[in-house]
Amino acid sequence: MYPRIKEIREQKKLTQLQVSMRLEIDQSDYSKYERGVHAAPIEFYINLANIYNTSVDYILGQTDNRKRYE
């Protein structure tokens, strides 16, 4: 669904378990979101953007600019 979810995680050298623990969700749910099996709630993308210090738009592939909005 959104390949950048996996791409960013792998660039940061994090496991699904590490990210899911930071998001306070089950690793199996995180895996389903990453693979596009289930749609994630908006809070997932907001929290993920906060963890990676990027914008939700970047994670969703709407921009190639990694910087957060000011």
mmCIF file with all atom_site columns, C-alpha atoms in Angstrom:
data_model
loop_
_atom_site.group_PDB
_atom_site.id
_atom_site.type_symbol
_atom_site.label_atom_id
_atom_site.label_alt_id
_atom_site.label_comp_id
_atom_site.label_asym_id
_atom_site.label_entity_id
_atom_site.label_seq_id
_atom_site.pdbx_PDB_ins_code
_atom_site.Cartn_x
_atom_site.Cartn_y
_atom_site.Cartn_z
_atom_site.occupancy
_atom_site.B_iso_or_equiv
_atom_site.pdbx_formal_charge
_atom_site.auth_seq_id
_atom_site.auth_comp_id
_atom_site.auth_asym_id
_atom_site.auth_atom_id
_atom_site.pdbx_PDB_model_num
ATOM 1  C CA . MET A 1 1  ? 0.000  0.000  0.000  1.00 0.00 ? 1  MET A CA 1
ATOM 2  C CA . TYR A 1 2  ? 2.599  2.555  1.139  1.00 0.00 ? 2  TYR A CA 1
ATOM 3  C CA . PRO A 1 3  ? 6.038  1.089  0.450  1.00 0.00 ? 3  PRO A CA 1
ATOM 4  C CA . ARG A 1 4  ? 7.784  3.925  2.259  1.00 0.00 ? 4  ARG A CA 1
ATOM 5  C CA . ILE A 1 5  ? 6.655  2.534  5.600  1.00 0.00 ? 5  ILE A CA 1
ATOM 6  C CA . LYS A 1 6  ? 8.972  -0.422 5.102  1.00 0.00 ? 6  LYS A CA 1
ATOM 7  C CA . GLU A 1 7  ? 11.609 1.589  3.243  1.00 0.00 ? 7  GLU A CA 1
ATOM 8  C CA . ILE A 1 8  ? 12.044 4.129  6.050  1.00 0.00 ? 8  ILE A CA 1
ATOM 9  C CA . ARG A 1 9  ? 12.082 1.442  8.733  1.00 0.00 ? 9  ARG A CA 1
ATOM 10 C CA . GLU A 1 10 ? 14.805 -0.484 6.915  1.00 0.00 ? 10 GLU A CA 1
ATOM 11 C CA . GLN A 1 11 ? 16.850 2.688  6.309  1.00 0.00 ? 11 GLN A CA 1
ATOM 12 C CA . LYS A 1 12 ? 16.771 3.332  10.050 1.00 0.00 ? 12 LYS A CA 1
ATOM 13 C CA . LYS A 1 13 ? 17.825 -0.305 10.627 1.00 0.00 ? 13 LYS A CA 1
ATOM 14 C CA . LEU A 1 14 ? 14.823 -0.997 12.826 1.00 0.00 ? 14 LEU A CA 1
ATOM 15 C CA . THR A 1 15 ? 12.772 -4.161 13.082 1.00 0.00 ? 15 THR A CA 1
ATOM 16 C CA . GLN A 1 16 ? 9.004  -4.278 12.899 1.00 0.00 ? 16 GLN A CA 1
ATOM 17 C CA . LEU A 1 17 ? 9.005  -5.215 16.570 1.00 0.00 ? 17 LEU A CA 1
ATOM 18 C CA . GLN A 1 18 ? 11.077 -2.178 17.550 1.00 0.00 ? 18 GLN A CA 1
ATOM 19 C CA . VAL A 1 19 ? 8.796  0.205  15.663 1.00 0.00 ? 19 VAL A CA 1
ATOM 20 C CA . SER A 1 20 ? 5.608  -1.462 16.872 1.00 0.00 ? 20 SER A CA 1
ATOM 21 C CA . MET A 1 21 ? 6.820  -1.177 20.469 1.00 0.00 ? 21 MET A CA 1
ATOM 22 C CA . ARG A 1 22 ? 7.446  2.557  20.012 1.00 0.00 ? 22 ARG A CA 1
ATOM 23 C CA . LEU A 1 23 ? 3.982  2.907  18.486 1.00 0.00 ? 23 LEU A CA 1
ATOM 24 C CA . GLU A 1 24 ? 2.514  0.804  21.301 1.00 0.00 ? 24 GLU A CA 1
ATOM 25 C CA . ILE A 1 25 ? 0.776  -1.561 18.901 1.00 0.00 ? 25 ILE A CA 1
ATOM 26 C CA . ASP A 1 26 ? 1.073  -5.278 18.306 1.00 0.00 ? 26 ASP A CA 1
ATOM 27 C CA . GLN A 1 27 ? 3.823  -6.316 15.897 1.00 0.00 ? 27 GLN A CA 1
ATOM 28 C CA . SER A 1 28 ? 1.356  -8.354 13.833 1.00 0.00 ? 28 SER A CA 1
ATOM 29 C CA . ASP A 1 29 ? -0.820 -5.249 13.354 1.00 0.00 ? 29 ASP A CA 1
ATOM 30 C CA . TYR A 1 30 ? 2.224  -3.232 12.323 1.00 0.00 ? 30 TYR A CA 1
ATOM 31 C CA . SER A 1 31 ? 3.139  -5.930 9.806  1.00 0.00 ? 31 SER A CA 1
ATOM 32 C CA . LYS A 1 32 ? -0.362 -5.842 8.313  1.00 0.00 ? 32 LYS A CA 1
ATOM 33 C CA . TYR A 1 33 ? -0.177 -2.065 7.910  1.00 0.00 ? 33 TYR A CA 1
ATOM 34 C CA . GLU A 1 34 ? 3.287  -2.267 6.353  1.00 0.00 ? 34 GLU A CA 1
ATOM 35 C CA . ARG A 1 35 ? 2.193  -4.931 3.874  1.00 0.00 ? 35 ARG A CA 1
ATOM 36 C CA . GLY A 1 36 ? -1.044 -3.134 3.058  1.00 0.00 ? 36 GLY A CA 1
ATOM 37 C CA . VAL A 1 37 ? -3.199 -5.995 4.319  1.00 0.00 ? 37 VAL A CA 1
ATOM 38 C CA . HIS A 1 38 ? -5.146 -3.585 6.540  1.00 0.00 ? 38 HIS A CA 1
ATOM 39 C CA . ALA A 1 39 ? -5.600 0.165  6.339  1.00 0.00 ? 39 ALA A CA 1
ATOM 40 C CA . ALA A 1 40 ? -3.959 1.950  9.239  1.00 0.00 ? 40 ALA A CA 1
ATOM 41 C CA . PRO A 1 41 ? -5.691 4.647  11.260 1.00 0.00 ? 41 PRO A CA 1
ATOM 42 C CA . ILE A 1 42 ? -4.467 8.216  10.768 1.00 0.00 ? 42 ILE A CA 1
ATOM 43 C CA . GLU A 1 43 ? -2.903 8.167  14.239 1.00 0.00 ? 43 GLU A CA 1
ATOM 44 C CA . PHE A 1 44 ? -0.557 5.432  13.017 1.00 0.00 ? 44 PHE A CA 1
ATOM 45 C CA . TYR A 1 45 ? 0.822  7.682  10.268 1.00 0.00 ? 45 TYR A CA 1
ATOM 46 C CA . ILE A 1 46 ? 1.080  10.706 12.558 1.00 0.00 ? 46 ILE A CA 1
ATOM 47 C CA . ASN A 1 47 ? 2.965  8.730  15.190 1.00 0.00 ? 47 ASN A CA 1
ATOM 48 C CA . LEU A 1 48 ? 5.188  7.109  12.564 1.00 0.00 ? 48 LEU A CA 1
ATOM 49 C CA . ALA A 1 49 ? 6.059  10.531 11.134 1.00 0.00 ? 49 ALA A CA 1
ATOM 50 C CA . ASN A 1 50 ? 6.955  11.703 14.635 1.00 0.00 ? 50 ASN A CA 1
ATOM 51 C CA . ILE A 1 51 ? 9.217  8.700  15.203 1.00 0.00 ? 51 ILE A CA 1
ATOM 52 C CA . TYR A 1 52 ? 11.016 9.217  11.896 1.00 0.00 ? 52 TYR A CA 1
ATOM 53 C CA . ASN A 1 53 ? 10.975 13.027 12.105 1.00 0.00 ? 53 ASN A CA 1
ATOM 54 C CA . THR A 1 54 ? 9.366  13.366 8.694  1.00 0.00 ? 54 THR A CA 1
ATOM 55 C CA . SER A 1 55 ? 5.967  14.332 7.324  1.00 0.00 ? 55 SER A CA 1
ATOM 56 C CA . VAL A 1 56 ? 2.937  12.130 6.874  1.00 0.00 ? 56 VAL A CA 1
ATOM 57 C CA . ASP A 1 57 ? 2.911  13.236 3.224  1.00 0.00 ? 57 ASP A CA 1
ATOM 58 C CA . TYR A 1 58 ? 6.389  11.766 2.753  1.00 0.00 ? 58 TYR A CA 1
ATOM 59 C CA . ILE A 1 59 ? 5.354  8.456  4.324  1.00 0.00 ? 59 ILE A CA 1
ATOM 60 C CA . LEU A 1 60 ? 2.270  8.327  2.090  1.00 0.00 ? 60 LEU A CA 1
ATOM 61 C CA . GLY A 1 61 ? 4.300  9.076  -1.028 1.00 0.00 ? 61 GLY A CA 1
ATOM 62 C CA . GLN A 1 62 ? 2.674  12.457 -1.674 1.00 0.00 ? 62 GLN A CA 1
ATOM 63 C CA . THR A 1 63 ? 6.047  14.230 -1.685 1.00 0.00 ? 63 THR A CA 1
ATOM 64 C CA . ASP A 1 64 ? 9.695  13.321 -2.006 1.00 0.00 ? 64 ASP A CA 1
ATOM 65 C CA . ASN A 1 65 ? 10.666 15.975 0.523  1.00 0.00 ? 65 ASN A CA 1
ATOM 66 C CA . ARG A 1 66 ? 11.623 14.203 3.757  1.00 0.00 ? 66 ARG A CA 1
ATOM 67 C CA . LYS A 1 67 ? 11.602 17.370 5.878  1.00 0.00 ? 67 LYS A CA 1
ATOM 68 C CA . ARG A 1 68 ? 8.806  18.050 8.310  1.00 0.00 ? 68 ARG A CA 1
ATOM 69 C CA . TYR A 1 69 ? 6.624  21.045 7.728  1.00 0.00 ? 69 TYR A CA 1
ATOM 70 C CA . GLU A 1 70 ? 7.403  24.100 9.810  1.00 0.00 ? 70 GLU A CA 1
#
